mmCIF file of C-alpha atoms in Angstrom:
data_model
loop_
_atom_site.group_PDB
_atom_site.id
_atom_site.type_symbol
_atom_site.label_atom_id
_atom_site.label_comp_id
_atom_site.label_asym_id
_atom_site.label_seq_id
_atom_site.Cartn_x
_atom_site.Cartn_y
_atom_site.Cartn_z
ATOM 1 C CA GLY A 1 -37.701 12.222 115.810
ATOM 2 C CA ASN A 2 -34.018 12.694 114.565
ATOM 3 C CA SER A 3 -32.729 10.281 112.268
ATOM 4 C CA VAL A 4 -31.379 9.578 109.072
ATOM 5 C CA THR A 5 -32.864 8.074 105.601
ATOM 6 C CA GLN A 6 -30.764 6.879 102.710
ATOM 7 C CA MET A 7 -30.813 5.268 99.300
ATOM 8 C CA GLU A 8 -31.766 1.477 100.117
ATOM 9 C CA GLY A 9 -28.185 -1.087 98.447
ATOM 10 C CA PRO A 10 -26.748 -3.477 97.473
ATOM 11 C CA VAL A 11 -25.768 -0.406 94.894
ATOM 12 C CA THR A 12 -24.208 -1.889 92.070
ATOM 13 C CA LEU A 13 -21.857 -0.574 89.498
ATOM 14 C CA SER A 14 -18.892 -0.984 87.651
ATOM 15 C CA GLU A 15 -15.127 0.136 87.610
ATOM 16 C CA GLU A 16 -14.610 4.042 86.613
ATOM 17 C CA ALA A 17 -18.262 4.544 86.988
ATOM 18 C CA PHE A 18 -20.340 7.621 89.066
ATOM 19 C CA LEU A 19 -20.806 6.984 91.883
ATOM 20 C CA THR A 20 -23.775 8.764 94.234
ATOM 21 C CA ILE A 21 -24.839 7.471 97.679
ATOM 22 C CA ASN A 22 -28.420 9.919 98.784
ATOM 23 C CA CYS A 23 -29.092 11.021 102.196
ATOM 24 C CA THR A 24 -31.173 13.058 104.475
ATOM 25 C CA TYR A 25 -31.187 13.683 107.894
ATOM 26 C CA THR A 26 -33.568 15.026 110.679
ATOM 27 C CA ALA A 27 -32.322 17.114 112.981
ATOM 28 C CA THR A 28 -32.570 20.000 115.893
ATOM 29 C CA GLY A 29 -29.741 21.367 115.254
ATOM 30 C CA TYR A 30 -27.117 22.438 113.959
ATOM 31 C CA PRO A 31 -25.500 18.411 112.992
ATOM 32 C CA SER A 32 -22.433 18.425 112.139
ATOM 33 C CA LEU A 33 -22.504 16.074 109.862
ATOM 34 C CA PHE A 34 -20.325 11.514 108.354
ATOM 35 C CA TRP A 35 -20.055 9.239 106.036
ATOM 36 C CA TYR A 36 -18.304 6.099 107.717
ATOM 37 C CA VAL A 37 -17.184 3.211 105.069
ATOM 38 C CA GLN A 38 -17.386 -0.332 106.948
ATOM 39 C CA TYR A 39 -14.323 -3.014 104.532
ATOM 40 C CA PRO A 40 -15.332 -6.767 104.350
ATOM 41 C CA GLY A 41 -13.949 -7.757 107.506
ATOM 42 C CA GLU A 42 -13.439 -4.524 109.272
ATOM 43 C CA GLY A 43 -14.264 -2.247 111.087
ATOM 44 C CA LEU A 44 -16.015 1.107 110.588
ATOM 45 C CA GLN A 45 -13.789 3.700 109.888
ATOM 46 C CA LEU A 46 -14.476 7.564 109.050
ATOM 47 C CA LEU A 47 -14.117 9.049 106.076
ATOM 48 C CA LEU A 48 -15.123 12.671 105.977
ATOM 49 C CA LYS A 49 -17.147 14.634 107.657
ATOM 50 C CA ALA A 50 -18.204 18.171 106.747
ATOM 51 C CA THR A 51 -19.539 20.955 110.314
ATOM 52 C CA LYS A 52 -21.424 23.453 108.929
ATOM 53 C CA ALA A 53 -23.744 24.617 105.982
ATOM 54 C CA ASP A 54 -22.209 24.265 102.786
ATOM 55 C CA ASP A 55 -18.779 23.186 104.179
ATOM 56 C CA LYS A 56 -17.520 19.780 101.654
ATOM 57 C CA GLY A 57 -15.447 17.041 103.123
ATOM 58 C CA SER A 58 -13.615 15.138 101.055
ATOM 59 C CA ASN A 59 -11.497 11.635 101.068
ATOM 60 C CA LYS A 60 -9.468 9.119 98.812
ATOM 61 C CA GLY A 61 -11.632 10.667 95.870
ATOM 62 C CA PHE A 62 -14.794 10.825 97.681
ATOM 63 C CA GLU A 63 -16.683 14.184 98.362
ATOM 64 C CA ALA A 64 -19.848 15.550 99.956
ATOM 65 C CA THR A 65 -21.354 18.856 100.658
ATOM 66 C CA TYR A 66 -23.107 19.816 103.649
ATOM 67 C CA ARG A 67 -26.793 21.220 102.192
ATOM 68 C CA LYS A 68 -29.276 22.489 104.848
ATOM 69 C CA GLU A 69 -31.634 23.901 102.884
ATOM 70 C CA THR A 70 -32.148 20.492 102.023
ATOM 71 C CA THR A 71 -31.274 18.547 104.894
ATOM 72 C CA SER A 72 -28.645 15.735 102.650
ATOM 73 C CA PHE A 73 -25.249 14.520 103.562
ATOM 74 C CA HIS A 74 -24.751 12.739 99.106
ATOM 75 C CA LEU A 75 -21.220 10.678 98.777
ATOM 76 C CA GLU A 76 -19.998 11.608 95.439
ATOM 77 C CA LYS A 77 -16.556 10.128 93.632
ATOM 78 C CA GLY A 78 -16.612 10.724 89.694
ATOM 79 C CA SER A 79 -14.547 6.929 89.544
ATOM 80 C CA VAL A 80 -15.234 3.764 91.319
ATOM 81 C CA GLN A 81 -11.888 1.051 91.763
ATOM 82 C CA VAL A 82 -13.033 -2.409 93.074
ATOM 83 C CA SER A 83 -11.583 -1.631 96.580
ATOM 84 C CA ASP A 84 -14.410 0.866 97.025
ATOM 85 C CA SER A 85 -16.641 -1.826 97.514
ATOM 86 C CA ALA A 86 -18.148 -1.605 101.362
ATOM 87 C CA VAL A 87 -20.476 -0.441 103.152
ATOM 88 C CA TYR A 88 -21.547 3.497 103.550
ATOM 89 C CA PHE A 89 -22.847 4.561 106.434
ATOM 90 C CA CYS A 90 -24.562 8.470 106.820
ATOM 91 C CA ALA A 91 -24.408 9.800 110.289
ATOM 92 C CA PHE A 92 -25.102 13.048 112.137
ATOM 93 C CA MET A 93 -23.760 14.482 115.222
ATOM 94 C CA ASP A 94 -26.298 17.130 116.923
ATOM 95 C CA THR A 95 -25.705 20.072 118.376
ATOM 96 C CA GLY A 96 -24.195 19.590 122.476
ATOM 97 C CA ARG A 97 -24.632 16.073 121.698
ATOM 98 C CA ARG A 98 -21.388 13.648 120.892
ATOM 99 C CA ALA A 99 -23.782 10.241 119.887
ATOM 100 C CA LEU A 100 -23.600 9.615 116.590
ATOM 101 C CA THR A 101 -27.489 8.327 114.463
ATOM 102 C CA PHE A 102 -26.305 6.802 111.770
ATOM 103 C CA GLY A 103 -28.047 5.580 108.655
ATOM 104 C CA SER A 104 -29.004 2.045 108.048
ATOM 105 C CA GLY A 105 -26.523 1.618 105.929
ATOM 106 C CA THR A 106 -25.808 1.393 101.716
ATOM 107 C CA ARG A 107 -23.863 -1.445 100.008
ATOM 108 C CA LEU A 108 -21.961 -0.636 97.076
ATOM 109 C CA GLN A 109 -20.443 -3.179 94.699
ATOM 110 C CA VAL A 110 -18.028 -2.518 92.262
ATOM 111 C CA GLN A 111 -16.612 -5.057 89.193
ATOM 112 C CA PRO A 112 -13.631 -5.146 87.528
ATOM 113 C CA GLY B 1 -0.405 3.089 117.685
ATOM 114 C CA ALA B 2 -3.085 0.248 118.965
ATOM 115 C CA GLY B 3 -6.226 1.072 118.022
ATOM 116 C CA VAL B 4 -9.766 0.372 119.907
ATOM 117 C CA SER B 5 -9.898 -2.957 121.115
ATOM 118 C CA GLN B 6 -12.528 -5.241 122.077
ATOM 119 C CA THR B 7 -13.328 -8.392 123.640
ATOM 120 C CA PRO B 8 -14.261 -11.838 123.189
ATOM 121 C CA SER B 9 -14.825 -11.219 120.020
ATOM 122 C CA ASN B 10 -17.766 -13.182 120.165
ATOM 123 C CA LYS B 11 -19.902 -14.167 122.832
ATOM 124 C CA VAL B 12 -22.765 -17.107 122.471
ATOM 125 C CA THR B 13 -24.635 -17.465 125.636
ATOM 126 C CA GLU B 14 -27.953 -19.073 127.259
ATOM 127 C CA LYS B 15 -31.279 -16.247 127.085
ATOM 128 C CA GLY B 16 -31.486 -15.142 130.778
ATOM 129 C CA LYS B 17 -27.507 -15.039 131.535
ATOM 130 C CA TYR B 18 -25.087 -12.579 132.143
ATOM 131 C CA VAL B 19 -22.785 -11.475 130.154
ATOM 132 C CA GLU B 20 -19.745 -8.026 130.237
ATOM 133 C CA LEU B 21 -17.659 -7.558 127.252
ATOM 134 C CA ARG B 22 -15.060 -5.491 127.788
ATOM 135 C CA CYS B 23 -13.407 -2.119 125.372
ATOM 136 C CA ASP B 24 -10.087 -0.889 125.974
ATOM 137 C CA PRO B 25 -9.455 2.531 124.368
ATOM 138 C CA ILE B 26 -6.640 4.192 121.858
ATOM 139 C CA SER B 27 -4.353 5.371 125.011
ATOM 140 C CA GLY B 28 -5.705 9.244 125.588
ATOM 141 C CA HIS B 29 -8.659 9.146 124.686
ATOM 142 C CA THR B 30 -10.964 10.844 127.454
ATOM 143 C CA ALA B 31 -13.990 10.160 125.628
ATOM 144 C CA LEU B 32 -15.652 6.545 125.382
ATOM 145 C CA TYR B 33 -18.460 5.364 123.439
ATOM 146 C CA TRP B 34 -20.606 2.007 123.589
ATOM 147 C CA TYR B 35 -23.138 0.550 119.857
ATOM 148 C CA ARG B 36 -25.123 -2.080 119.332
ATOM 149 C CA GLN B 37 -25.350 -3.213 115.344
ATOM 150 C CA SER B 38 -28.143 -5.422 114.039
ATOM 151 C CA LEU B 39 -28.321 -6.946 111.261
ATOM 152 C CA GLY B 40 -28.896 -4.649 108.352
ATOM 153 C CA GLN B 41 -28.113 -2.203 110.731
ATOM 154 C CA GLY B 42 -26.165 1.383 111.316
ATOM 155 C CA PRO B 43 -25.377 1.438 115.087
ATOM 156 C CA GLU B 44 -27.261 3.093 117.232
ATOM 157 C CA PHE B 45 -25.772 4.325 120.095
ATOM 158 C CA LEU B 46 -25.864 3.044 123.690
ATOM 159 C CA ILE B 47 -24.263 5.290 126.047
ATOM 160 C CA TYR B 48 -21.041 7.594 125.839
ATOM 161 C CA PHE B 49 -18.364 8.681 129.152
ATOM 162 C CA GLN B 50 -16.287 11.754 129.031
ATOM 163 C CA GLY B 51 -13.250 10.212 131.765
ATOM 164 C CA THR B 52 -14.572 8.119 134.180
ATOM 165 C CA GLY B 53 -18.526 9.116 134.063
ATOM 166 C CA ALA B 54 -21.561 8.660 131.574
ATOM 167 C CA ALA B 55 -22.481 11.624 130.523
ATOM 168 C CA ASP B 56 -25.175 9.957 128.270
ATOM 169 C CA ASP B 57 -26.778 7.365 128.596
ATOM 170 C CA SER B 58 -29.951 7.630 127.466
ATOM 171 C CA GLY B 59 -29.464 5.144 124.622
ATOM 172 C CA LEU B 60 -29.547 2.211 126.883
ATOM 173 C CA PRO B 61 -32.532 0.392 126.085
ATOM 174 C CA ASN B 62 -33.574 -0.574 129.194
ATOM 175 C CA ASP B 63 -32.487 -1.521 133.211
ATOM 176 C CA ARG B 64 -30.855 -5.608 132.090
ATOM 177 C CA PHE B 65 -27.793 -3.137 130.203
ATOM 178 C CA PHE B 66 -25.229 -1.494 132.418
ATOM 179 C CA ALA B 67 -21.303 0.196 131.413
ATOM 180 C CA VAL B 68 -18.928 1.343 133.636
ATOM 181 C CA ARG B 69 -15.236 3.201 133.023
ATOM 182 C CA PRO B 70 -14.369 3.273 136.805
ATOM 183 C CA GLU B 71 -10.995 3.761 135.902
ATOM 184 C CA GLY B 72 -11.300 6.388 133.157
ATOM 185 C CA SER B 73 -9.407 3.437 130.315
ATOM 186 C CA VAL B 74 -11.342 0.114 130.203
ATOM 187 C CA SER B 75 -14.830 0.207 129.996
ATOM 188 C CA THR B 76 -17.170 -2.995 129.915
ATOM 189 C CA LEU B 77 -20.624 -2.688 129.243
ATOM 190 C CA LYS B 78 -22.943 -5.525 130.885
ATOM 191 C CA ILE B 79 -25.492 -7.054 130.078
ATOM 192 C CA GLN B 80 -27.969 -8.692 132.629
ATOM 193 C CA ARG B 81 -30.793 -11.731 132.177
ATOM 194 C CA THR B 82 -29.735 -12.046 128.283
ATOM 195 C CA GLU B 83 -33.003 -11.714 125.536
ATOM 196 C CA ARG B 84 -32.891 -13.939 122.254
ATOM 197 C CA GLY B 85 -33.483 -9.167 121.047
ATOM 198 C CA ASP B 86 -29.638 -8.782 122.737
ATOM 199 C CA SER B 87 -28.186 -10.829 119.615
ATOM 200 C CA ALA B 88 -25.506 -7.586 117.605
ATOM 201 C CA VAL B 89 -22.971 -6.822 117.443
ATOM 202 C CA TYR B 90 -21.447 -4.556 120.244
ATOM 203 C CA LEU B 91 -19.281 -1.521 118.805
ATOM 204 C CA CYS B 92 -17.329 0.297 121.784
ATOM 205 C CA ALA B 93 -15.478 3.343 120.235
ATOM 206 C CA SER B 94 -12.673 5.924 121.277
ATOM 207 C CA SER B 95 -12.325 9.202 121.393
ATOM 208 C CA GLN B 96 -9.684 12.350 122.288
ATOM 209 C CA VAL B 97 -12.262 14.388 124.193
ATOM 210 C CA GLY B 98 -15.318 14.096 122.634
ATOM 211 C CA GLY B 99 -15.569 17.064 120.990
ATOM 212 C CA GLY B 100 -18.760 17.927 118.416
ATOM 213 C CA THR B 101 -15.641 17.709 115.786
ATOM 214 C CA ASP B 102 -13.934 14.246 117.175
ATOM 215 C CA THR B 103 -13.729 11.748 114.830
ATOM 216 C CA GLN B 104 -14.710 8.757 116.770
ATOM 217 C CA TYR B 105 -12.608 5.645 116.217
ATOM 218 C CA PHE B 106 -14.344 2.062 116.580
ATOM 219 C CA GLY B 107 -13.310 -1.088 117.422
ATOM 220 C CA PRO B 108 -14.216 -4.123 115.100
ATOM 221 C CA GLY B 109 -17.103 -4.897 117.892
ATOM 222 C CA THR B 110 -17.935 -8.176 119.670
ATOM 223 C CA ARG B 111 -20.427 -10.477 117.691
ATOM 224 C CA LEU B 112 -23.424 -11.042 121.119
ATOM 225 C CA THR B 113 -25.662 -13.814 120.323
ATOM 226 C CA VAL B 114 -28.170 -15.202 122.891
ATOM 227 C CA LEU B 115 -29.473 -18.370 122.459
#
């Protein structure tokens, strides 16, 4: 069935380190792909999205590229900050549906 | 402007009781979604409304769960005969139209604890 697999956390990095959080998906159609972020004490927020193959979503220094051939949507940031500490969720929306399917989340801890 | 609001923020109930959870979407948003998030997991889809009607209720786990949106704005998620396994954070989201590229804006959630 449809699912999202993302790397388990927590991921602990020092400030200014490079970040990659892996995400792969299994879907029946041609989904739209999303990264959501949940900062401590706050609700889920959309971080970035990509709606077709080879699209790159970007926001706040984060990037992810829709790779249809590998069914992946890995999240990257060149230099993380303490304020990036949060839980990151990969998600997709399958063709013809409006429901988001989420991964289990990856907690990122950035140390000064 | 105001975001999605949910009440109550916390609800503690006893096994077997009935509960109602309320969601106020962003003004003007025609699409409304309910999700459930268990500890350490990502949100799981429950139901999607387009206007007043449930366009997709495939995520409701059983017939103890149902939701309404009688005037196309506020929605109520209703759980009958609650069980300990229903304990979770219930999230509501809304979007402008419900198109595939619409951003879903999430509320802060209602934490339900069934004792």
